[in-house]
Coordinates of C-alpha atoms and ligand atoms in Angstrom, one line a residue:
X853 CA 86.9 82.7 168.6
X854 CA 89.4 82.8 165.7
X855 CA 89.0 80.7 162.8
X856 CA 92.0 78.3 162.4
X857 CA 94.4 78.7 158.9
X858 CA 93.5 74.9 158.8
X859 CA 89.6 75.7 158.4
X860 CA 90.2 78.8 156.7
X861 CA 91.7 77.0 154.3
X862 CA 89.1 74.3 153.7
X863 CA 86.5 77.0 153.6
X864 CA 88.2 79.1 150.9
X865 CA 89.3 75.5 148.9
X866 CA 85.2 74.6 149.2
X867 CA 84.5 78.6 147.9
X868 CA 87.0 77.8 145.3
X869 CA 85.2 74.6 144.2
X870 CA 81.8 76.0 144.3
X871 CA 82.5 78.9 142.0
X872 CA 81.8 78.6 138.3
X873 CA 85.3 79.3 137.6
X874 CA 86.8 76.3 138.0
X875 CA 90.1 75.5 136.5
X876 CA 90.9 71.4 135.2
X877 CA 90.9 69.6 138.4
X878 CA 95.0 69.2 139.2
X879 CA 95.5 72.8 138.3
X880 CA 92.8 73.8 140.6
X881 CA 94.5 71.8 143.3
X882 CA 98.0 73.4 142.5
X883 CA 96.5 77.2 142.8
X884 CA 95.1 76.8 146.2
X885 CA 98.3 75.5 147.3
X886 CA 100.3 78.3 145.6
X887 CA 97.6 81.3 146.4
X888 CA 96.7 80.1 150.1
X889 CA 99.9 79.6 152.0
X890 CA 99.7 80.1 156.0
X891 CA 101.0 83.5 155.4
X892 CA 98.0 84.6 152.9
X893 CA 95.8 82.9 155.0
X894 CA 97.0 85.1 158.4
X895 CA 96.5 88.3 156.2
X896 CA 93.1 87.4 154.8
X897 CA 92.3 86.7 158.5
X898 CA 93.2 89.8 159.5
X899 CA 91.3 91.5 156.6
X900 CA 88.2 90.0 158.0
X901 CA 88.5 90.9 161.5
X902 CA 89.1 94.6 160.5
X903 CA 85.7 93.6 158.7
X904 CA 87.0 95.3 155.5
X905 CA 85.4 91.5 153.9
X906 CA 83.8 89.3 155.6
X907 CA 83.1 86.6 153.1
X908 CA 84.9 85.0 150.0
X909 CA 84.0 83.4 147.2
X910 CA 85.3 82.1 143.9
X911 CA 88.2 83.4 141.3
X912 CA 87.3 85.6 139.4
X913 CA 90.7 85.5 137.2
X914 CA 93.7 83.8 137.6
X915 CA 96.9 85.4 136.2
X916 CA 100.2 83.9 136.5
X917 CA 101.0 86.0 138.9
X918 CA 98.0 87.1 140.7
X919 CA 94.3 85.7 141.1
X920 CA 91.5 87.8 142.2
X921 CA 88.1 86.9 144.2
X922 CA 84.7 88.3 144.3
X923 CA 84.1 88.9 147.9
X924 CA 82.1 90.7 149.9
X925 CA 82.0 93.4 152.6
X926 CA 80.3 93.4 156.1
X927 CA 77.2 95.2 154.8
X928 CA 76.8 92.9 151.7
X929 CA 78.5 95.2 148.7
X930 CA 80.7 93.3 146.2
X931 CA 84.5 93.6 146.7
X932 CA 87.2 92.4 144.1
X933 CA 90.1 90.8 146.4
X934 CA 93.5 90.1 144.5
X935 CA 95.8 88.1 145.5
X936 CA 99.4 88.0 144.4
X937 CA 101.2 84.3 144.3
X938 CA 103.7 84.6 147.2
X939 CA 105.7 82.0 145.2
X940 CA 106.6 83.4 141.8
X941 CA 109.9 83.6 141.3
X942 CA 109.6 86.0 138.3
X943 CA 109.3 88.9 140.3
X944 CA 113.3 90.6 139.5
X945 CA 111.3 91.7 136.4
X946 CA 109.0 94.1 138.5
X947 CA 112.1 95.9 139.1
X948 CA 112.3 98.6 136.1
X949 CA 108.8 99.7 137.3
X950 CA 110.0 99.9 141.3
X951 CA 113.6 101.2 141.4
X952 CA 113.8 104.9 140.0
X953 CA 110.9 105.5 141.8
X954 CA 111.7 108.1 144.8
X955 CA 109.2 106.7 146.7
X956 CA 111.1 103.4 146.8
X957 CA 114.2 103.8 146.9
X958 CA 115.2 100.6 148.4
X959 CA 114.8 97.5 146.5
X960 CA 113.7 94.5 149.0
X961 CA 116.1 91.5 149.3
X962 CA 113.6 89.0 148.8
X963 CA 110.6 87.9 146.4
X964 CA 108.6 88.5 148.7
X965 CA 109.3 91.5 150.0
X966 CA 108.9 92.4 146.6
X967 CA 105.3 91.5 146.0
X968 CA 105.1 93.0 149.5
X969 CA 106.2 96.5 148.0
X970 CA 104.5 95.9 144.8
X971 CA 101.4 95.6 147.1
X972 CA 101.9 98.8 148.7
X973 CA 102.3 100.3 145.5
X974 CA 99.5 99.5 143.5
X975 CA 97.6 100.0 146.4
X976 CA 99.0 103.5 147.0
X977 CA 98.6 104.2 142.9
X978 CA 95.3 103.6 142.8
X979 CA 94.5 106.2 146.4
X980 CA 96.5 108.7 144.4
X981 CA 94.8 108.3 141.3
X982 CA 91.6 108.2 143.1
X983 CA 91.9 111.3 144.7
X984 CA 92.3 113.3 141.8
X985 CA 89.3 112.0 140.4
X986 CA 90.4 109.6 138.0
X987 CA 88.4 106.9 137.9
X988 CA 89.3 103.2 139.1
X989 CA 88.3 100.7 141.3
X990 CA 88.5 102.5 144.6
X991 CA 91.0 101.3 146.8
X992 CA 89.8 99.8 150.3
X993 CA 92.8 98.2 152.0
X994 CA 95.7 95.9 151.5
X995 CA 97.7 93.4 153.8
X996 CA 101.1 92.0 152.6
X997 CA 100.1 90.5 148.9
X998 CA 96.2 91.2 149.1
X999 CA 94.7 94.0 147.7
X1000 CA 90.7 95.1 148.6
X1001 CA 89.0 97.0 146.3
X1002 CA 85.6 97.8 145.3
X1003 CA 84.4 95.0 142.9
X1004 CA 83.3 96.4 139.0
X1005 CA 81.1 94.0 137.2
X1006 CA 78.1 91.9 137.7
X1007 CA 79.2 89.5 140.8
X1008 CA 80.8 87.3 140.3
X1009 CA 81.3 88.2 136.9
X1010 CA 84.1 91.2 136.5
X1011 CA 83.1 93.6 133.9
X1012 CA 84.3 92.9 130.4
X1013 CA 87.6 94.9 129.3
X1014 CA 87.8 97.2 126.2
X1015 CA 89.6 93.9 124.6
X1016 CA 86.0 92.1 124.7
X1017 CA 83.1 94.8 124.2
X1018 CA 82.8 97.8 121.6
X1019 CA 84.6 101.0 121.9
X1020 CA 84.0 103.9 120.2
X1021 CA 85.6 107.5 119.7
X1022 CA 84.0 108.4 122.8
X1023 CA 86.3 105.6 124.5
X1024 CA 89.3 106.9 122.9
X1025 CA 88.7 110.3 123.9
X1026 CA 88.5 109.0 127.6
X1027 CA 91.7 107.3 127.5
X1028 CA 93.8 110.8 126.3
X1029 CA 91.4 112.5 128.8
X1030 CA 92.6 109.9 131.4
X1031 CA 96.1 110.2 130.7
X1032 CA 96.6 113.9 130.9
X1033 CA 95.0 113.9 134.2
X1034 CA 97.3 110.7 135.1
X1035 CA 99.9 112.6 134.3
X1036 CA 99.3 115.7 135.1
X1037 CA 97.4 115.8 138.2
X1038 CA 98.6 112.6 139.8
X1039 CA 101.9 112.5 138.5
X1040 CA 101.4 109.0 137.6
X1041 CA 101.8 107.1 134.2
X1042 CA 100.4 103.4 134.3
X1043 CA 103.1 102.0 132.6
X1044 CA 101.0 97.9 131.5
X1045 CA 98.3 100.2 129.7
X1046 CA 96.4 97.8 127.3
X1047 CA 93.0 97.5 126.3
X1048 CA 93.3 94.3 129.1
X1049 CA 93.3 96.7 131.8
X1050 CA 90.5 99.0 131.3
X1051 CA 86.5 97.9 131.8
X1052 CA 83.4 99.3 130.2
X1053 CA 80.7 99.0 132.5
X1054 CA 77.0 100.8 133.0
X1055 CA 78.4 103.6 130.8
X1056 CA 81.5 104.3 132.7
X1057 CA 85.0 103.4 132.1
X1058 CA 87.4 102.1 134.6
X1059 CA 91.2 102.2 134.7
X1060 CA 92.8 99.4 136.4
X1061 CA 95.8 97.2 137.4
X1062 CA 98.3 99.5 139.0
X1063 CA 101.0 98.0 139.8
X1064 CA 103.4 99.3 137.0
X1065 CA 102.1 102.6 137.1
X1066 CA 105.3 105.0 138.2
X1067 CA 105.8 108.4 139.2
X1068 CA 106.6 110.9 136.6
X1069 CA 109.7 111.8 137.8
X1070 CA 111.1 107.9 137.0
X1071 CA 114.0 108.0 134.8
X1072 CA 112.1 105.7 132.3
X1073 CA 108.8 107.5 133.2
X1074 CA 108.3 108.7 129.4
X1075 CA 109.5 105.5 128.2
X1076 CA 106.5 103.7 129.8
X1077 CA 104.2 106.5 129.0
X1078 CA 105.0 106.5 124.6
X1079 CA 104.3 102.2 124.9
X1080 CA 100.9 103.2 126.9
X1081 CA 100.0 105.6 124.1
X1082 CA 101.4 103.4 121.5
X1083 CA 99.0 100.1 123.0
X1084 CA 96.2 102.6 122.9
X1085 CA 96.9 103.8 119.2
X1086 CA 97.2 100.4 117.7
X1087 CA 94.1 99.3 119.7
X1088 CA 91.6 102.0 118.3
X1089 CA 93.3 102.3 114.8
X1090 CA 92.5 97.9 114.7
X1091 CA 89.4 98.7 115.4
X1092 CA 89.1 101.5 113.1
X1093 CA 88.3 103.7 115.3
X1094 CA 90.7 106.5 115.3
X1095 CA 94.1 107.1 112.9
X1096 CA 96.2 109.3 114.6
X1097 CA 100.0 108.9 115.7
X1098 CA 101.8 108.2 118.9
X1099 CA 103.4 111.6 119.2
X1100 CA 100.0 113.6 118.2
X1101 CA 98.8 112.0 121.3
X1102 CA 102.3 112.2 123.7
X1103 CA 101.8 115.9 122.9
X1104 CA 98.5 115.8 124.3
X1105 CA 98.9 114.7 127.1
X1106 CA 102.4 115.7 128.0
X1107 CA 102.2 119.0 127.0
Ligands
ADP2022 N1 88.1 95.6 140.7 C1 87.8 94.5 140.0 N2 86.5 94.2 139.8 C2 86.2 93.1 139.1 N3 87.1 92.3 138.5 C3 88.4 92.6 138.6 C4 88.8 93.7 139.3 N4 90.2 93.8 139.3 C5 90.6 92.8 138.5 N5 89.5 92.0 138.1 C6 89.5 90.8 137.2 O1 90.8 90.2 137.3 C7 91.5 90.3 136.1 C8 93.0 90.6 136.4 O2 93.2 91.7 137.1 P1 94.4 92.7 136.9 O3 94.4 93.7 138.0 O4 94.5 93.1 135.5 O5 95.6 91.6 137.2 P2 96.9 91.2 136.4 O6 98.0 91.9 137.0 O7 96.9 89.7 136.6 O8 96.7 91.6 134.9 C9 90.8 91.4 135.3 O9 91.0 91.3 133.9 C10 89.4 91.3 135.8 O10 88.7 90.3 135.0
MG2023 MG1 95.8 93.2 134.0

């Protein structure tokens, strides 16, 4: 028998109590109502029926705009589980990263159609990036505004970022690395590079959050690409790891 979205959504609000992530109490209340609308709650559903998870547990991370779970799959292995709030109403300023992109040529009328896309997107970013061998969190599935992916970190506790451990010349010579093959091989540039969106974890790095990334051939594609490199440079020259310029590294990995 199918679960109802009622009890679904008691289980998850108990999950989301029971984790030790717990926001102040009122806030707490306000995020399950804004993350766990019928809608997100059908999708989830669906997401365990396909058995791609079959439980979930607490936040992990709550962005404005996004919150993401630790979860787990039928055989037991951790999955990270974002979900994008079906009610922000900030979303137009997605829309730099979405139109100019061939592969979306239409822009959705609604909000959230857009997350919808945005979904899709990051989704289909990370397979592509994946299957040139770039590593990231690998891609499972997605319904709507949920993305599954494979969880990086100590559950329930994500991995820390470059912004919260050590990094060394090493590091800095896997980002360029990374880049050029972004670029080169997938065709991709990430576009929200920061040090926020990579983890260092049982000496590997991971590349992560998607969703900006464009193809190469978007009209503001190098645009994106010289603020990437430009993060990157000021990160690793704060922590005086590297002095070297934006453009010695745009040639790099451009070409
Ligand atoms: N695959 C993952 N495994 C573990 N934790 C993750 C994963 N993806 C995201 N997180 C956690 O959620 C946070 C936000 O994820 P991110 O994709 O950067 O979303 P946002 O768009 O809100 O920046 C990350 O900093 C990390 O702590
Ligand atoms: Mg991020």
């Amino acid at each position: 028998m199918e679960e109802e979205p009622t009890k679904l959504r008691e289980r998850l609000a108990r999950y989301e109590r029971e984790s030790r992530f717990l926001l102040k109490d009122s806030d707490q209340r306000k995020v399950i109502e804004e993350v766990f609308d019928t809608s997100t709650l059908i999708s989830l559903q669906g997401l365990m029926k396909k058995g791609i998870i079959s439980e979930m547990y607490g936040a992990v991370r709550s962005g404005k705009e996004a919150k993401v779970f630790y979860a787990t799959a039928p055989d037991g292995s951790p999955r990270a589980v974002k979900i994008y709030l079906t009610v922000t109403a900030e979303f137009r300023k997605r829309y730099p990263y979405i139109s100019g992109d061939p592969r979306f040529a239409k822009l959705p009328p609604s909000s959230r159609e857009t997350i919808y896309l945005w979904v899709r997107k990051e989704f289909k970013n990370m397979q592509l990036a994946s299957s040139k061998g770039i590593r990231v969190p690998k891609p499972y599935s997605f319904s709507k505004n949920i993305i599954v992916m494979e969880f990086i970190g100590n559950p329930p506790e994500p991995a820390p970022t470059f912004a919260e451990t050590e990094v060394d010349l090493e590091d800095f010579k896997w980002v360029v690395g990374t880049l050029k093959r972004l670029y080169r091989e997938a065709r991709l540039v990430h576009a929200d590079l920061s040090e926020y969106n990579i983890f260092k974890f049982g000496g590997e790095r991971v590349l992560f959050d998607f969703g900006s990334a464009v193809v190469t051939s978007h009209p503001n594609a190098e645009n994106f690409l010289r603020r990437d490199v430009e993060n990157m440079v000021r990160f690793f020259r704060r922590r005086g790891v590297v002095n070297l310029s934006a453009d010695d590294i745009m040639k790099e990995v451009v070409g």
